[in-house]
Coordinates of C-alpha atoms and ligand atoms in Angstrom, one line a residue:
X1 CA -13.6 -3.5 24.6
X2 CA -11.2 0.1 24.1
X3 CA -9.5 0.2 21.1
X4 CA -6.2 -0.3 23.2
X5 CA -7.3 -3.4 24.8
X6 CA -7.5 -5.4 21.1
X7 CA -5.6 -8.2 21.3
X8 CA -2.4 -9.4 18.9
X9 CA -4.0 -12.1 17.3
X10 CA -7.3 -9.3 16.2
X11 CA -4.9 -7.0 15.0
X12 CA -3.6 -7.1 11.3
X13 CA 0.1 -8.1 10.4
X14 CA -0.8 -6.7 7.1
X15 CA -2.4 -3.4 6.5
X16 CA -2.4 -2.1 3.3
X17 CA -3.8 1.7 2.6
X18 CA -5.7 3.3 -0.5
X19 CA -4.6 7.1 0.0
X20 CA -7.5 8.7 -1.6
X21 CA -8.8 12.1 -1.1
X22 CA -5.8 14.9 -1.0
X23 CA -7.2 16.5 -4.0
X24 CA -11.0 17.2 -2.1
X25 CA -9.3 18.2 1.0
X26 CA -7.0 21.2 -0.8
X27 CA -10.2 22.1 -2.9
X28 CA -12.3 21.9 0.0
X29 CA -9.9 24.6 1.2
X30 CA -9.8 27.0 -2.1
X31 CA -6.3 25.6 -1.8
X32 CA -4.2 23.7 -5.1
X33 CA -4.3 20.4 -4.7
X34 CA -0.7 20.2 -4.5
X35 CA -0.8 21.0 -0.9
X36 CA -3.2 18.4 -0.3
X37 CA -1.0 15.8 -1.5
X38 CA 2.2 17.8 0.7
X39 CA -0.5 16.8 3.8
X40 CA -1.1 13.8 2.8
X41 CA 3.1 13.2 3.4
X42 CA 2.9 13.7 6.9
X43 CA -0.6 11.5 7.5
X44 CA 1.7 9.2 5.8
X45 CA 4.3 9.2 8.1
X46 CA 2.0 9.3 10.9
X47 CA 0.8 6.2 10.0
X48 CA 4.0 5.1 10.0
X49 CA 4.3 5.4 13.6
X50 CA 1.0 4.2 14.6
X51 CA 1.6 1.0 12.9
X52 CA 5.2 0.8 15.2
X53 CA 3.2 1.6 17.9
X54 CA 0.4 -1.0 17.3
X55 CA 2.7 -4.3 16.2
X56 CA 1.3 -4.0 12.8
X57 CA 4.6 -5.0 10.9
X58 CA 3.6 -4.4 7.5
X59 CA 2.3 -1.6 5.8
X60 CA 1.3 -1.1 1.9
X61 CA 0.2 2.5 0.3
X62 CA -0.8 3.0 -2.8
X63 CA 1.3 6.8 -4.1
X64 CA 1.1 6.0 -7.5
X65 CA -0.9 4.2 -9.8
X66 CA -0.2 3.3 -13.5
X67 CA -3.6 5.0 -14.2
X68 CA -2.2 8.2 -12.0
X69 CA -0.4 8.8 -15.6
X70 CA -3.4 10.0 -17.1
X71 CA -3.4 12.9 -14.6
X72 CA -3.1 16.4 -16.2
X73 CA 1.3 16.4 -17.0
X74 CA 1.9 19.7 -14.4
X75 CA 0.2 16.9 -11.5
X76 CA 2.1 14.3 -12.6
X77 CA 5.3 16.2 -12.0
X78 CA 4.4 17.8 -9.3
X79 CA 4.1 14.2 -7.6
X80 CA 7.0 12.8 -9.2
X81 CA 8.8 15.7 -7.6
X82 CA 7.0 15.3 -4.2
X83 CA 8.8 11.9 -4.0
X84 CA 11.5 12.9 -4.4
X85 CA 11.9 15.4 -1.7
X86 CA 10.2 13.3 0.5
X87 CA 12.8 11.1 -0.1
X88 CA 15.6 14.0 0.7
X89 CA 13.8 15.2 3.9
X90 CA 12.1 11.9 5.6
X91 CA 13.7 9.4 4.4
X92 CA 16.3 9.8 7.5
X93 CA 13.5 9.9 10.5
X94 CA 12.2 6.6 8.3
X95 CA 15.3 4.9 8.5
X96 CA 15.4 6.1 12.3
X97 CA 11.9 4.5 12.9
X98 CA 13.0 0.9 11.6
X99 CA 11.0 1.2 8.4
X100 CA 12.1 -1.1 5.7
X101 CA 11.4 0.4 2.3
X102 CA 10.1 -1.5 -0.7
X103 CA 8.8 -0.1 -3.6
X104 CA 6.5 -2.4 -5.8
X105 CA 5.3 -1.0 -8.9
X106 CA 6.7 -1.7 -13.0
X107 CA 9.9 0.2 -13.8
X108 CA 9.0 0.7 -17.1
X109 CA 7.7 4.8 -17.5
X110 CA 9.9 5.9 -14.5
X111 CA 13.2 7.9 -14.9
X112 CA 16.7 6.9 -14.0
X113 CA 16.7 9.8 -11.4
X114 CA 13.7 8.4 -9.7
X115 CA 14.6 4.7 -10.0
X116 CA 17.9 5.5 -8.7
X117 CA 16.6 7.5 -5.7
X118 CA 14.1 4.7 -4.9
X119 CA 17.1 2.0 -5.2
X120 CA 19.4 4.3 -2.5
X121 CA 15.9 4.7 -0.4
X122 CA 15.9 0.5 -0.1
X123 CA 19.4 0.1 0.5
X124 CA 19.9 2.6 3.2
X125 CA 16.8 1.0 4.9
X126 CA 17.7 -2.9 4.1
X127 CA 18.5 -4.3 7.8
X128 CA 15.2 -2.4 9.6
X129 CA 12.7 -4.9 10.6
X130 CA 10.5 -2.7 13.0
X131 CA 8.5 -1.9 9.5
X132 CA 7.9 -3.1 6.0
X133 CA 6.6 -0.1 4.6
X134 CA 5.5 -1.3 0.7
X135 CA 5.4 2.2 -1.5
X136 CA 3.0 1.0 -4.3
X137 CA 4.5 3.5 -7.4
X138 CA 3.7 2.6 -10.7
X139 CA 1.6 0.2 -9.5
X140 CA -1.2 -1.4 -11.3
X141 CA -3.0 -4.8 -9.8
X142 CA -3.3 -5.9 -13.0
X143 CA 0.2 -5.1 -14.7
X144 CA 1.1 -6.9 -11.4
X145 CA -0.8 -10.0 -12.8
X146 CA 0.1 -9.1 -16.7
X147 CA 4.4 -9.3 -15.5
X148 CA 4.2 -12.3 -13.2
X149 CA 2.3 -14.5 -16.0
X150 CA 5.1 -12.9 -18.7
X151 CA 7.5 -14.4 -16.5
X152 CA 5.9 -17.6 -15.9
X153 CA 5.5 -17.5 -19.9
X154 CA 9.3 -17.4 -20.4
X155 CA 9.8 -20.2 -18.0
X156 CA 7.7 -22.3 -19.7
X157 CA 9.0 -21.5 -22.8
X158 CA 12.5 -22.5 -21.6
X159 CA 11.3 -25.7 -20.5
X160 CA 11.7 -25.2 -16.9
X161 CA 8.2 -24.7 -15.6
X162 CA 5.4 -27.0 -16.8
X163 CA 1.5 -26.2 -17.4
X164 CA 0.4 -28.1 -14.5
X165 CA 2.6 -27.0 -12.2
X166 CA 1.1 -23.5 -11.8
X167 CA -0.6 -23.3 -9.1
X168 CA -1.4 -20.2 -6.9
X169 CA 1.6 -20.4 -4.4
X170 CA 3.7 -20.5 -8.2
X171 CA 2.2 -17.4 -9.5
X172 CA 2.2 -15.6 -5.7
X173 CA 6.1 -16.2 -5.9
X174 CA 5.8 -13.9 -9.0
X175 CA 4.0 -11.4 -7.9
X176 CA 5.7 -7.9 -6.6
X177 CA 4.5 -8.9 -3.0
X178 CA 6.0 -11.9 -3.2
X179 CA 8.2 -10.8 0.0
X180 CA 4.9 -10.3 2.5
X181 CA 2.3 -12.3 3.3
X182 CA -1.1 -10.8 1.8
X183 CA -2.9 -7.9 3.4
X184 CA -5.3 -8.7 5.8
X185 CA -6.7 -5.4 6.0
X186 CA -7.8 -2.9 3.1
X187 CA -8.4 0.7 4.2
X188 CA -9.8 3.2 1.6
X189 CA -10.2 6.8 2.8
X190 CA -12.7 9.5 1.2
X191 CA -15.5 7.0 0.7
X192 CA -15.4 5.5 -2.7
X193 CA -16.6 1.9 -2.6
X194 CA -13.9 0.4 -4.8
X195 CA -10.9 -0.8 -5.1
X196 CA -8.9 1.0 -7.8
X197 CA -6.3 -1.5 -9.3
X198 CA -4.9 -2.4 -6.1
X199 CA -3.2 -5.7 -5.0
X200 CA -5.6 -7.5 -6.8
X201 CA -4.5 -10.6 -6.7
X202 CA -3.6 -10.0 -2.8
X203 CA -6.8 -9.0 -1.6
X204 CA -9.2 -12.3 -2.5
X205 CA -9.9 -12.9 1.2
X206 CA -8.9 -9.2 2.5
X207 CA -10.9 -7.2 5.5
X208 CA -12.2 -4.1 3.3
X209 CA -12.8 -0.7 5.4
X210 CA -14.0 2.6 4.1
X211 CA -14.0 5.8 5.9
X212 CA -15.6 9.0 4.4
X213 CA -12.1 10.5 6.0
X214 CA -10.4 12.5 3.3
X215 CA -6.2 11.2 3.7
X216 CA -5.0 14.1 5.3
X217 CA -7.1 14.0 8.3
X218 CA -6.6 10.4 8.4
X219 CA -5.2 10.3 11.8
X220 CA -4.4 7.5 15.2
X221 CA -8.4 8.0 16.3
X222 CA -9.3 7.1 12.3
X223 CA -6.4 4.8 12.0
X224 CA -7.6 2.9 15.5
X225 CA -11.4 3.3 14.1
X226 CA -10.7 0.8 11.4
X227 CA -8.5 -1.2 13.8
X228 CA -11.4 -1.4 16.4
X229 CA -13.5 -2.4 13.2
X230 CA -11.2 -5.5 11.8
X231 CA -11.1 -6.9 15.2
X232 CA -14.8 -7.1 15.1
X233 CA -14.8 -9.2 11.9
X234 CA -15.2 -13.0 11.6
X235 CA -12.4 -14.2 8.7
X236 CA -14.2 -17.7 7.1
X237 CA -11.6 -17.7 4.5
X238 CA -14.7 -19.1 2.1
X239 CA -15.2 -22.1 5.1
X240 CA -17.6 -22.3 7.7
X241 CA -17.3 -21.2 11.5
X242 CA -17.0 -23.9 13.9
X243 CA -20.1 -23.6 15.6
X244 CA -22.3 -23.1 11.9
X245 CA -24.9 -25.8 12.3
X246 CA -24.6 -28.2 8.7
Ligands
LIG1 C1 -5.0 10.4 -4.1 O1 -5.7 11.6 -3.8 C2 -3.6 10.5 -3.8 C3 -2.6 10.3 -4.7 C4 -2.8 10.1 -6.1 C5 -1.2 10.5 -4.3 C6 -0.9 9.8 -2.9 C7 0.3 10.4 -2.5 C8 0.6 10.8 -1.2 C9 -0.3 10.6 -0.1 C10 1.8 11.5 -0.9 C11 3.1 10.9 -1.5 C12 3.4 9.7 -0.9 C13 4.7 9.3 -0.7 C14 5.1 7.9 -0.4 C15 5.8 10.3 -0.6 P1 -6.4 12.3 -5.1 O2 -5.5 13.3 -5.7 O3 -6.9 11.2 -6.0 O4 -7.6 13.0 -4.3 P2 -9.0 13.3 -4.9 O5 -9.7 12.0 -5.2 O6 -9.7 14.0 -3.8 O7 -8.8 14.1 -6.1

């Protein structure tokens, strides 16, 4: 089967994207790894267009981790800064693609300027529907987990939710994907097996894929790679197939 021949129901309504790898491509370069992350802008928003071109309706990235903090101060700018001329120069040709932007990610450690410029970025794009395109920033799996249960806390404390009545569609509605359905495919890129505080709660029945392919070269051929790859894959969901033998 081509890649181009994979049918709807194989390909992935969500894909969801661990960016990894900017750093090794500048250094493999003698470059500063700031121009590996200004790359790793446009393989983003040539992913963009591959997932309008394929009918995959949402996509996730992970920019911006709440571990990312720990990153020596001039980087942390540096990215900070990135976003927000991204923001100035793309954010136009995103809105003319039909991407819908979302950012998930706590609020808590970012500054008004960048809060504000995220706020304008989801209102300008509100009404697109070719593309959810979820911006993980500030984004931890687990502070995702740690706010939803504070919330679920404070209803219970207020009387309106009881114990028993959490259940795992209750404590989806809390989380900061609330809006999507979960991904149903996990790319990494430059080869590290794990999966770095992302989505975790999302990701308990998610297609994992792993490519050695540093993010800036991630490009359609790698994109469709991992595309060609999912469609191979049997989902069980934790069941058995229909023709297992008891
Ligand atoms: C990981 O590479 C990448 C990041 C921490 C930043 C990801 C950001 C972008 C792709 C660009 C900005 C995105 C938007 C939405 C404007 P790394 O630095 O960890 O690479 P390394 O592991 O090789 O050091």
């Amino acid at each position: 089967m081509t890649q181009d021949s994979i049918s709807s129901s194989q390909t992935p309504r969500h894909v969801a994207i661990i960016m990894d790898g900017n750093g090794r491509w500048a250094q493999n370069r003698g470059l500063p790894r700031a121009v590996g992350h200004r790359k790793g802008v446009t393989a983003l928003k040539n992913a963009v267009k591959f997932c309008k071109r394929r009918g995959i309706p949402i996509l996730t990235v992970y920019a911006f981790s709440t571990e990312n903090w720990q990153r020596p101060a001039t980087e942390v700018r540096f990215l900070m800064e990135l976003m927000k001329r991204t923001f100035s120069t793309e954010l136009e040709e995103l809105h003319r693609e039909g991407a819908r932007i979302r950012r998930i990610g706590d609020t808590k450690g970012l500054s008004d300027d960048i809060l504000h410029m995220w706020n304008e970025a989801e209102a300008r794009t509100a009404d697109n529907a070719s593309l959810l395109l979820n911006i993980a920033f500030n984004y931890g799996g687990r502070r995702d987990i740690v706010l939803a249960c504070r919330q679920l806390a404070q209803l219970a404390a207020a009387g309106t939710l009881q114990a028993e009545d959490i259940d795992e569609d209750v404590i989806q509605n809390w989380t900061m994907t609330r809006h999507c359905p979960d991904p149903d495919l996990l790319i990494r890129t430059a080869g590290d097996m794990r999966v770095s505080n992302f989505l975790l709660w999302q990701i308990a029945y998610t297609e994992l894929y792993v490519t050695d392919v540093l993010w800036p070269d991630f490009d359609d051929d790698t994109f469709a790679q991992a595309l060609a790859d999912y469609a191979k894959r049997q989902r069980r969901f934790g069941r058995l197939n229909d023709t297992d033998s008891e």
